[in-house]
Amino acid sequence: CDVLHVGWSDRSVGGVYHSAWYQTFSTSTRKWIGAPVRIAAANASLKQSVQVRDITVTPLDTVAIAYGIGATGGLGMGAYECAIRVRKKGQSSFSAQYAMRSGGLSWSREASIVTSGEVIHCAFKNQKGDGGIAYRSFDTTTLKWQQASQVMVGPNNNGTRGIDGINAGNKALISK
């Protein structure tokens, strides 16, 4: 693999308060490929923030990038929400935003994503049920979530906060 897919957050480019960016980098030439692509931009006047959380690439070269919104919400999401955008091979732009949580009084913060085939698997901190870590998967071929709602990890799919008195914390990681 001589091409890396890189996502980052930037607070100063163009005077935008925390934007999420994407660009490819060639390890053989040690040069950036093309121009940076802005994935999301927060509203500085509302003190919003956007942070890149994770990036992954499917076997068919679909790029998925996860990003999160800070405490004040924004981009059509509430406080501490995460979403993904995907770009299929050969396309010049990324898809619409797909929020990880499915509504209600919960949030989807600190997301981690990984691919298995053309499916993006997501893990994130959530407040549903007893709270803790939640899971949801996204099919990049249909551009649809495979579950109607996030699935809580833990006893009876009701979260992990109460397991042995441990709070699940703010970061979820996923791998295969």
PDB file of N, CA and C in Angstrom, residues 3-96:
ATOM      1  N   VAL A   3      -0.506   4.310  -0.833  1.00  0.00           N
ATOM      2  CA  VAL A   3      -1.372   5.473  -0.661  1.00  0.00           C
ATOM      3  C   VAL A   3      -2.069   5.388   0.689  1.00  0.00           C
ATOM      4  N   LEU A   4      -1.891   6.414   1.500  1.00  0.00           N
ATOM      5  CA  LEU A   4      -2.543   6.490   2.805  1.00  0.00           C
ATOM      6  C   LEU A   4      -3.729   7.443   2.725  1.00  0.00           C
ATOM      7  N   HIS A   5      -4.799   7.097   3.418  1.00  0.00           N
ATOM      8  CA  HIS A   5      -5.974   7.964   3.522  1.00  0.00           C
ATOM      9  C   HIS A   5      -5.892   8.652   4.880  1.00  0.00           C
ATOM     10  N   VAL A   6      -5.870   9.976   4.879  1.00  0.00           N
ATOM     11  CA  VAL A   6      -5.624  10.742   6.099  1.00  0.00           C
ATOM     12  C   VAL A   6      -6.806  11.664   6.396  1.00  0.00           C
ATOM     13  N   GLY A   7      -7.272  11.628   7.630  1.00  0.00           N
ATOM     14  CA  GLY A   7      -8.298  12.557   8.084  1.00  0.00           C
ATOM     15  C   GLY A   7      -7.752  13.361   9.250  1.00  0.00           C
ATOM     16  N   TRP A   8      -8.113  14.627   9.332  1.00  0.00           N
ATOM     17  CA  TRP A   8      -7.639  15.460  10.440  1.00  0.00           C
ATOM     18  C   TRP A   8      -8.610  16.603  10.711  1.00  0.00           C
ATOM     19  N   SER A   9      -8.435  17.220  11.852  1.00  0.00           N
ATOM     20  CA  SER A   9      -9.213  18.399  12.241  1.00  0.00           C
ATOM     21  C   SER A   9      -8.284  19.598  12.241  1.00  0.00           C
ATOM     22  N   ASP A  10      -8.837  20.746  11.867  1.00  0.00           N
ATOM     23  CA  ASP A  10      -8.022  21.947  11.776  1.00  0.00           C
ATOM     24  C   ASP A  10      -8.822  23.128  12.293  1.00  0.00           C
ATOM     25  N   ARG A  11      -8.213  23.919  13.128  1.00  0.00           N
ATOM     26  CA  ARG A  11      -8.913  25.045  13.733  1.00  0.00           C
ATOM     27  C   ARG A  11      -8.691  26.362  13.006  1.00  0.00           C
ATOM     28  N   SER A  12      -7.721  26.423  12.126  1.00  0.00           N
ATOM     29  CA  SER A  12      -7.371  27.742  11.600  1.00  0.00           C
ATOM     30  C   SER A  12      -7.574  27.926  10.098  1.00  0.00           C
ATOM     31  N   VAL A  13      -7.648  26.884   9.309  1.00  0.00           N
ATOM     32  CA  VAL A  13      -7.735  27.041   7.855  1.00  0.00           C
ATOM     33  C   VAL A  13      -8.995  27.804   7.470  1.00  0.00           C
ATOM     34  N   GLY A  14      -8.849  28.888   6.755  1.00  0.00           N
ATOM     35  CA  GLY A  14      -9.982  29.681   6.294  1.00  0.00           C
ATOM     36  C   GLY A  14     -10.784  30.330   7.405  1.00  0.00           C
ATOM     37  N   GLY A  15     -10.238  30.419   8.597  1.00  0.00           N
ATOM     38  CA  GLY A  15     -10.936  31.037   9.712  1.00  0.00           C
ATOM     39  C   GLY A  15     -12.092  30.211  10.255  1.00  0.00           C
ATOM     40  N   VAL A  16     -12.184  28.943   9.869  1.00  0.00           N
ATOM     41  CA  VAL A  16     -13.267  28.081  10.338  1.00  0.00           C
ATOM     42  C   VAL A  16     -12.843  27.405  11.636  1.00  0.00           C
ATOM     43  N   TYR A  17     -13.715  27.441  12.597  1.00  0.00           N
ATOM     44  CA  TYR A  17     -13.442  26.835  13.894  1.00  0.00           C
ATOM     45  C   TYR A  17     -13.633  25.329  13.796  1.00  0.00           C
ATOM     46  N   HIS A  18     -12.575  24.590  13.784  1.00  0.00           N
ATOM     47  CA  HIS A  18     -12.567  23.133  13.674  1.00  0.00           C
ATOM     48  C   HIS A  18     -13.319  22.611  12.460  1.00  0.00           C
ATOM     49  N   SER A  19     -12.591  22.336  11.417  1.00  0.00           N
ATOM     50  CA  SER A  19     -13.127  21.664  10.243  1.00  0.00           C
ATOM     51  C   SER A  19     -12.561  20.256  10.196  1.00  0.00           C
ATOM     52  N   ALA A  20     -13.302  19.332   9.575  1.00  0.00           N
ATOM     53  CA  ALA A  20     -12.820  17.969   9.361  1.00  0.00           C
ATOM     54  C   ALA A  20     -12.353  17.882   7.908  1.00  0.00           C
ATOM     55  N   TRP A  21     -11.171  17.333   7.705  1.00  0.00           N
ATOM     56  CA  TRP A  21     -10.541  17.292   6.391  1.00  0.00           C
ATOM     57  C   TRP A  21     -10.134  15.872   6.010  1.00  0.00           C
ATOM     58  N   TYR A  22      -9.946  15.674   4.699  1.00  0.00           N
ATOM     59  CA  TYR A  22      -9.485  14.392   4.158  1.00  0.00           C
ATOM     60  C   TYR A  22      -8.538  14.668   2.991  1.00  0.00           C
ATOM     61  N   GLN A  23      -7.496  13.830   2.873  1.00  0.00           N
ATOM     62  CA  GLN A  23      -6.590  13.903   1.728  1.00  0.00           C
ATOM     63  C   GLN A  23      -5.802  12.600   1.666  1.00  0.00           C
ATOM     64  N   THR A  24      -5.317  12.255   0.492  1.00  0.00           N
ATOM     65  CA  THR A  24      -4.471  11.067   0.357  1.00  0.00           C
ATOM     66  C   THR A  24      -3.007  11.491   0.285  1.00  0.00           C
ATOM     67  N   PHE A  25      -2.139  10.552   0.686  1.00  0.00           N
ATOM     68  CA  PHE A  25      -0.700  10.802   0.750  1.00  0.00           C
ATOM     69  C   PHE A  25       0.023   9.608   0.148  1.00  0.00           C
ATOM     70  N   SER A  26       0.966   9.857  -0.741  1.00  0.00           N
ATOM     71  CA  SER A  26       1.762   8.796  -1.350  1.00  0.00           C
ATOM     72  C   SER A  26       3.003   8.537  -0.505  1.00  0.00           C
ATOM     73  N   THR A  27       3.153   7.304  -0.042  1.00  0.00           N
ATOM     74  CA  THR A  27       4.344   6.965   0.742  1.00  0.00           C
ATOM     75  C   THR A  27       5.560   6.749  -0.164  1.00  0.00           C
ATOM     76  N   SER A  28       5.333   6.446  -1.445  1.00  0.00           N
ATOM     77  CA  SER A  28       6.464   6.238  -2.343  1.00  0.00           C
ATOM     78  C   SER A  28       7.090   7.562  -2.790  1.00  0.00           C
ATOM     79  N   THR A  29       6.257   8.578  -3.045  1.00  0.00           N
ATOM     80  CA  THR A  29       6.803   9.884  -3.449  1.00  0.00           C
ATOM     81  C   THR A  29       6.943  10.845  -2.271  1.00  0.00           C
ATOM     82  N   ARG A  30       6.323  10.483  -1.140  1.00  0.00           N
ATOM     83  CA  ARG A  30       6.316  11.327   0.054  1.00  0.00           C
ATOM     84  C   ARG A  30       5.664  12.689  -0.215  1.00  0.00           C
ATOM     85  N   LYS A  31       4.588  12.671  -1.027  1.00  0.00           N
ATOM     86  CA  LYS A  31       3.869  13.899  -1.367  1.00  0.00           C
ATOM     87  C   LYS A  31       2.370  13.684  -1.208  1.00  0.00           C
ATOM     88  N   TRP A  32       1.673  14.782  -0.893  1.00  0.00           N
ATOM     89  CA  TRP A  32       0.221  14.763  -0.829  1.00  0.00           C
ATOM     90  C   TRP A  32      -0.333  14.647  -2.234  1.00  0.00           C
ATOM     91  N   ILE A  33      -1.454  13.946  -2.370  1.00  0.00           N
ATOM     92  CA  ILE A  33      -2.117  13.766  -3.659  1.00  0.00           C
ATOM     93  C   ILE A  33      -3.341  14.678  -3.693  1.00  0.00           C
ATOM     94  N   GLY A  34      -3.422  15.518  -4.707  1.00  0.00           N
ATOM     95  CA  GLY A  34      -4.573  16.410  -4.843  1.00  0.00           C
ATOM     96  C   GLY A  34      -4.633  17.450  -3.736  1.00  0.00           C
ATOM     97  N   ALA A  35      -5.819  18.011  -3.586  1.00  0.00           N
ATOM     98  CA  ALA A  35      -6.050  19.053  -2.582  1.00  0.00           C
ATOM     99  C   ALA A  35      -6.847  18.488  -1.414  1.00  0.00           C
ATOM    100  N   PRO A  36      -6.712  19.077  -0.225  1.00  0.00           N
ATOM    101  CA  PRO A  36      -7.522  18.625   0.907  1.00  0.00           C
ATOM    102  C   PRO A  36      -9.016  18.818   0.614  1.00  0.00           C
ATOM    103  N   VAL A  37      -9.833  17.897   1.113  1.00  0.00           N
ATOM    104  CA  VAL A  37     -11.281  17.967   0.950  1.00  0.00           C
ATOM    105  C   VAL A  37     -11.900  18.227   2.319  1.00  0.00           C
ATOM    106  N   ARG A  38     -12.681  19.285   2.428  1.00  0.00           N
ATOM    107  CA  ARG A  38     -13.353  19.573   3.695  1.00  0.00           C
ATOM    108  C   ARG A  38     -14.573  18.667   3.806  1.00  0.00           C
ATOM    109  N   ILE A  39     -14.613  17.863   4.860  1.00  0.00           N
ATOM    110  CA  ILE A  39     -15.711  16.921   5.091  1.00  0.00           C
ATOM    111  C   ILE A  39     -16.848  17.604   5.843  1.00  0.00           C
ATOM    112  N   ALA A  40     -16.502  18.430   6.795  1.00  0.00           N
ATOM    113  CA  ALA A  40     -17.504  19.122   7.616  1.00  0.00           C
ATOM    114  C   ALA A  40     -16.880  20.375   8.199  1.00  0.00           C
ATOM    115  N   ALA A  41     -17.689  21.411   8.406  1.00  0.00           N
ATOM    116  CA  ALA A  41     -17.217  22.660   8.995  1.00  0.00           C
ATOM    117  C   ALA A  41     -18.231  23.145  10.018  1.00  0.00           C
ATOM    118  N   ALA A  42     -17.764  23.485  11.186  1.00  0.00           N
ATOM    119  CA  ALA A  42     -18.625  23.975  12.265  1.00  0.00           C
ATOM    120  C   ALA A  42     -18.829  25.482  12.130  1.00  0.00           C
ATOM    121  N   ASN A  43     -19.793  25.994  12.871  1.00  0.00           N
ATOM    122  CA  ASN A  43     -20.111  27.420  12.871  1.00  0.00           C
ATOM    123  C   ASN A  43     -19.355  28.094  14.013  1.00  0.00           C
ATOM    124  N   ALA A  44     -18.367  28.902  13.663  1.00  0.00           N
ATOM    125  CA  ALA A  44     -17.529  29.542  14.677  1.00  0.00           C
ATOM    126  C   ALA A  44     -18.324  30.482  15.573  1.00  0.00           C
ATOM    127  N   SER A  45     -19.332  31.160  15.027  1.00  0.00           N
ATOM    128  CA  SER A  45     -20.100  32.108  15.830  1.00  0.00           C
ATOM    129  C   SER A  45     -20.910  31.404  16.921  1.00  0.00           C
ATOM    130  N   LEU A  46     -21.183  30.117  16.743  1.00  0.00           N
ATOM    131  CA  LEU A  46     -21.905  29.333  17.757  1.00  0.00           C
ATOM    132  C   LEU A  46     -20.962  28.509  18.636  1.00  0.00           C
ATOM    133  N   LYS A  47     -19.665  28.734  18.454  1.00  0.00           N
ATOM    134  CA  LYS A  47     -18.630  28.013  19.204  1.00  0.00           C
ATOM    135  C   LYS A  47     -18.755  26.495  19.042  1.00  0.00           C
ATOM    136  N   GLN A  48     -19.120  26.083  17.829  1.00  0.00           N
ATOM    137  CA  GLN A  48     -19.213  24.660  17.519  1.00  0.00           C
ATOM    138  C   GLN A  48     -17.824  24.101  17.235  1.00  0.00           C
ATOM    139  N   SER A  49     -17.699  22.800  17.330  1.00  0.00           N
ATOM    140  CA  SER A  49     -16.439  22.155  16.977  1.00  0.00           C
ATOM    141  C   SER A  49     -16.714  20.848  16.255  1.00  0.00           C
ATOM    142  N   VAL A  50     -15.816  20.487  15.364  1.00  0.00           N
ATOM    143  CA  VAL A  50     -15.875  19.232  14.618  1.00  0.00           C
ATOM    144  C   VAL A  50     -14.518  18.572  14.746  1.00  0.00           C
ATOM    145  N   GLN A  51     -14.509  17.279  15.070  1.00  0.00           N
ATOM    146  CA  GLN A  51     -13.244  16.553  15.187  1.00  0.00           C
ATOM    147  C   GLN A  51     -13.332  15.247  14.411  1.00  0.00           C
ATOM    148  N   VAL A  52     -12.278  14.935  13.643  1.00  0.00           N
ATOM    149  CA  VAL A  52     -12.199  13.644  12.964  1.00  0.00           C
ATOM    150  C   VAL A  52     -11.978  12.579  14.031  1.00  0.00           C
ATOM    151  N   ARG A  53     -12.723  11.488  13.948  1.00  0.00           N
ATOM    152  CA  ARG A  53     -12.616  10.406  14.921  1.00  0.00           C
ATOM    153  C   ARG A  53     -11.900   9.186  14.373  1.00  0.00           C
ATOM    154  N   ASP A  54     -12.157   8.823  13.088  1.00  0.00           N
ATOM    155  CA  ASP A  54     -11.556   7.615  12.534  1.00  0.00           C
ATOM    156  C   ASP A  54     -11.744   7.607  11.028  1.00  0.00           C
ATOM    157  N   ILE A  55     -10.985   6.755  10.348  1.00  0.00           N
ATOM    158  CA  ILE A  55     -11.078   6.619   8.897  1.00  0.00           C
ATOM    159  C   ILE A  55     -10.776   5.169   8.547  1.00  0.00           C
ATOM    160  N   THR A  56     -11.454   4.647   7.519  1.00  0.00           N
ATOM    161  CA  THR A  56     -11.219   3.281   7.080  1.00  0.00           C
ATOM    162  C   THR A  56     -11.525   3.178   5.594  1.00  0.00           C
ATOM    163  N   VAL A  57     -10.997   2.124   4.954  1.00  0.00           N
ATOM    164  CA  VAL A  57     -11.190   1.910   3.527  1.00  0.00           C
ATOM    165  C   VAL A  57     -11.629   0.464   3.310  1.00  0.00           C
ATOM    166  N   THR A  58     -12.678   0.264   2.492  1.00  0.00           N
ATOM    167  CA  THR A  58     -13.190  -1.076   2.214  1.00  0.00           C
ATOM    168  C   THR A  58     -12.345  -1.757   1.136  1.00  0.00           C
ATOM    169  N   PRO A  59     -12.534  -3.074   0.930  1.00  0.00           N
ATOM    170  CA  PRO A  59     -11.798  -3.769  -0.129  1.00  0.00           C
ATOM    171  C   PRO A  59     -12.056  -3.207  -1.539  1.00  0.00           C
ATOM    172  N   LEU A  60     -13.223  -2.594  -1.765  1.00  0.00           N
ATOM    173  CA  LEU A  60     -13.513  -1.981  -3.059  1.00  0.00           C
ATOM    174  C   LEU A  60     -13.136  -0.501  -3.095  1.00  0.00           C
ATOM    175  N   ASP A  61     -12.293  -0.091  -2.148  1.00  0.00           N
ATOM    176  CA  ASP A  61     -11.757   1.272  -2.072  1.00  0.00           C
ATOM    177  C   ASP A  61     -12.789   2.353  -1.776  1.00  0.00           C
ATOM    178  N   THR A  62     -13.834   2.014  -1.045  1.00  0.00           N
ATOM    179  CA  THR A  62     -14.747   3.027  -0.527  1.00  0.00           C
ATOM    180  C   THR A  62     -14.129   3.576   0.753  1.00  0.00           C
ATOM    181  N   VAL A  63     -13.981   4.884   0.822  1.00  0.00           N
ATOM    182  CA  VAL A  63     -13.416   5.536   1.997  1.00  0.00           C
ATOM    183  C   VAL A  63     -14.559   5.952   2.917  1.00  0.00           C
ATOM    184  N   ALA A  64     -14.431   5.657   4.201  1.00  0.00           N
ATOM    185  CA  ALA A  64     -15.403   6.116   5.203  1.00  0.00           C
ATOM    186  C   ALA A  64     -14.649   6.907   6.252  1.00  0.00           C
ATOM    187  N   ILE A  65     -15.192   8.062   6.608  1.00  0.00           N
ATOM    188  CA  ILE A  65     -14.574   8.893   7.633  1.00  0.00           C
ATOM    189  C   ILE A  65     -15.627   9.219   8.683  1.00  0.00           C
ATOM    190  N   ALA A  66     -15.244   9.047   9.948  1.00  0.00           N
ATOM    191  CA  ALA A  66     -16.134   9.355  11.070  1.00  0.00           C
ATOM    192  C   ALA A  66     -15.670  10.656  11.705  1.00  0.00           C
ATOM    193  N   TYR A  67     -16.623  11.504  12.053  1.00  0.00           N
ATOM    194  CA  TYR A  67     -16.300  12.767  12.712  1.00  0.00           C
ATOM    195  C   TYR A  67     -17.363  13.056  13.756  1.00  0.00           C
ATOM    196  N   GLY A  68     -17.010  13.889  14.713  1.00  0.00           N
ATOM    197  CA  GLY A  68     -17.918  14.189  15.814  1.00  0.00           C
ATOM    198  C   GLY A  68     -18.097  15.674  16.030  1.00  0.00           C
ATOM    199  N   ILE A  69     -19.229  16.015  16.631  1.00  0.00           N
ATOM    200  CA  ILE A  69     -19.592  17.385  16.969  1.00  0.00           C
ATOM    201  C   ILE A  69     -19.422  17.563  18.475  1.00  0.00           C
ATOM    202  N   GLY A  70     -19.019  18.734  18.900  1.00  0.00           N
ATOM    203  CA  GLY A  70     -18.778  19.006  20.316  1.00  0.00           C
ATOM    204  C   GLY A  70     -20.031  19.303  21.116  1.00  0.00           C
ATOM    205  N   ALA A  71     -19.844  19.923  22.269  1.00  0.00           N
ATOM    206  CA  ALA A  71     -20.904  20.140  23.266  1.00  0.00           C
ATOM    207  C   ALA A  71     -22.047  21.019  22.784  1.00  0.00           C
ATOM    208  N   THR A  72     -21.809  21.898  21.825  1.00  0.00           N
ATOM    209  CA  THR A  72     -22.879  22.799  21.388  1.00  0.00           C
ATOM    210  C   THR A  72     -23.666  22.264  20.198  1.00  0.00           C
ATOM    211  N   GLY A  73     -23.318  21.077  19.694  1.00  0.00           N
ATOM    212  CA  GLY A  73     -24.025  20.510  18.553  1.00  0.00           C
ATOM    213  C   GLY A  73     -23.704  21.254  17.272  1.00  0.00           C
ATOM    214  N   GLY A  74     -24.428  20.936  16.215  1.00  0.00           N
ATOM    215  CA  GLY A  74     -24.244  21.586  14.930  1.00  0.00           C
ATOM    216  C   GLY A  74     -24.324  20.595  13.789  1.00  0.00           C
ATOM    217  N   LEU A  75     -24.342  21.106  12.566  1.00  0.00           N
ATOM    218  CA  LEU A  75     -24.421  20.293  11.353  1.00  0.00           C
ATOM    219  C   LEU A  75     -25.627  19.366  11.357  1.00  0.00           C
ATOM    220  N   GLY A  76     -26.715  19.817  11.972  1.00  0.00           N
ATOM    221  CA  GLY A  76     -27.921  19.005  12.031  1.00  0.00           C
ATOM    222  C   GLY A  76     -27.898  17.926  13.100  1.00  0.00           C
ATOM    223  N   MET A  77     -26.889  17.956  13.968  1.00  0.00           N
ATOM    224  CA  MET A  77     -26.762  16.957  15.033  1.00  0.00           C
ATOM    225  C   MET A  77     -26.744  17.654  16.382  1.00  0.00           C
ATOM    226  N   GLY A  78     -27.084  16.896  17.407  1.00  0.00           N
ATOM    227  CA  GLY A  78     -27.053  17.418  18.763  1.00  0.00           C
ATOM    228  C   GLY A  78     -25.659  17.353  19.363  1.00  0.00           C
ATOM    229  N   ALA A  79     -25.567  17.709  20.623  1.00  0.00           N
ATOM    230  CA  ALA A  79     -24.286  17.688  21.332  1.00  0.00           C
ATOM    231  C   ALA A  79     -23.700  16.285  21.343  1.00  0.00           C
ATOM    232  N   TYR A  80     -22.400  16.214  21.165  1.00  0.00           N
ATOM    233  CA  TYR A  80     -21.638  14.962  21.229  1.00  0.00           C
ATOM    234  C   TYR A  80     -22.161  13.882  20.294  1.00  0.00           C
ATOM    235  N   GLU A  81     -22.440  14.252  19.063  1.00  0.00           N
ATOM    236  CA  GLU A  81     -22.890  13.296  18.053  1.00  0.00           C
ATOM    237  C   GLU A  81     -21.742  12.955  17.115  1.00  0.00           C
ATOM    238  N   CYS A  82     -21.797  11.763  16.532  1.00  0.00           N
ATOM    239  CA  CYS A  82     -20.852  11.368  15.499  1.00  0.00           C
ATOM    240  C   CYS A  82     -21.612  10.925  14.256  1.00  0.00           C
ATOM    241  N   ALA A  83     -20.972  11.069  13.124  1.00  0.00           N
ATOM    242  CA  ALA A  83     -21.554  10.678  11.850  1.00  0.00           C
ATOM    243  C   ALA A  83     -20.450  10.140  10.955  1.00  0.00           C
ATOM    244  N   ILE A  84     -20.856   9.503   9.859  1.00  0.00           N
ATOM    245  CA  ILE A  84     -19.901   9.085   8.843  1.00  0.00           C
ATOM    246  C   ILE A  84     -20.318   9.675   7.499  1.00  0.00           C
ATOM    247  N   ARG A  85     -19.340   9.813   6.653  1.00  0.00           N
ATOM    248  CA  ARG A  85     -19.543  10.115   5.239  1.00  0.00           C
ATOM    249  C   ARG A  85     -18.694   9.114   4.476  1.00  0.00           C
ATOM    250  N   VAL A  86     -19.163   8.712   3.307  1.00  0.00           N
ATOM    251  CA  VAL A  86     -18.419   7.748   2.500  1.00  0.00           C
ATOM    252  C   VAL A  86     -18.197   8.296   1.102  1.00  0.00           C
ATOM    253  N   ARG A  87     -17.115   7.835   0.484  1.00  0.00           N
ATOM    254  CA  ARG A  87     -16.831   8.171  -0.912  1.00  0.00           C
ATOM    255  C   ARG A  87     -16.418   6.889  -1.611  1.00  0.00           C
ATOM    256  N   LYS A  88     -17.232   6.482  -2.575  1.00  0.00           N
ATOM    257  CA  LYS A  88     -16.932   5.277  -3.336  1.00  0.00           C
ATOM    258  C   LYS A  88     -15.835   5.555  -4.350  1.00  0.00           C
ATOM    259  N   LYS A  89     -15.104   4.500  -4.699  1.00  0.00           N
ATOM    260  CA  LYS A  89     -14.018   4.618  -5.671  1.00  0.00           C
ATOM    261  C   LYS A  89     -14.546   5.262  -6.951  1.00  0.00           C
ATOM    262  N   GLY A  90     -13.814   6.224  -7.462  1.00  0.00           N
ATOM    263  CA  GLY A  90     -14.182   6.904  -8.688  1.00  0.00           C
ATOM    264  C   GLY A  90     -15.083   8.116  -8.500  1.00  0.00           C
ATOM    265  N   GLN A  91     -15.653   8.278  -7.313  1.00  0.00           N
ATOM    266  CA  GLN A  91     -16.497   9.443  -7.064  1.00  0.00           C
ATOM    267  C   GLN A  91     -15.627  10.618  -6.623  1.00  0.00           C
ATOM    268  N   SER A  92     -16.046  11.815  -6.992  1.00  0.00           N
ATOM    269  CA  SER A  92     -15.249  12.991  -6.658  1.00  0.00           C
ATOM    270  C   SER A  92     -15.621  13.610  -5.315  1.00  0.00           C
ATOM    271  N   SER A  93     -16.791  13.249  -4.771  1.00  0.00           N
ATOM    272  CA  SER A  93     -17.197  13.847  -3.498  1.00  0.00           C
ATOM    273  C   SER A  93     -17.706  12.783  -2.529  1.00  0.00           C
ATOM    274  N   PHE A  94     -17.782  13.190  -1.281  1.00  0.00           N
ATOM    275  CA  PHE A  94     -18.283  12.307  -0.235  1.00  0.00           C
ATOM    276  C   PHE A  94     -19.809  12.371  -0.187  1.00  0.00           C
ATOM    277  N   SER A  95     -20.395  11.342   0.385  1.00  0.00           N
ATOM    278  CA  SER A  95     -21.853  11.232   0.506  1.00  0.00           C
ATOM    279  C   SER A  95     -22.407  12.247   1.494  1.00  0.00           C
ATOM    280  N   ALA A  96     -23.713  12.208   1.622  1.00  0.00           N
ATOM    281  CA  ALA A  96     -24.376  12.966   2.682  1.00  0.00           C
ATOM    282  C   ALA A  96     -23.909  12.425   4.031  1.00  0.00           C
TER     283      ALA A  96
END
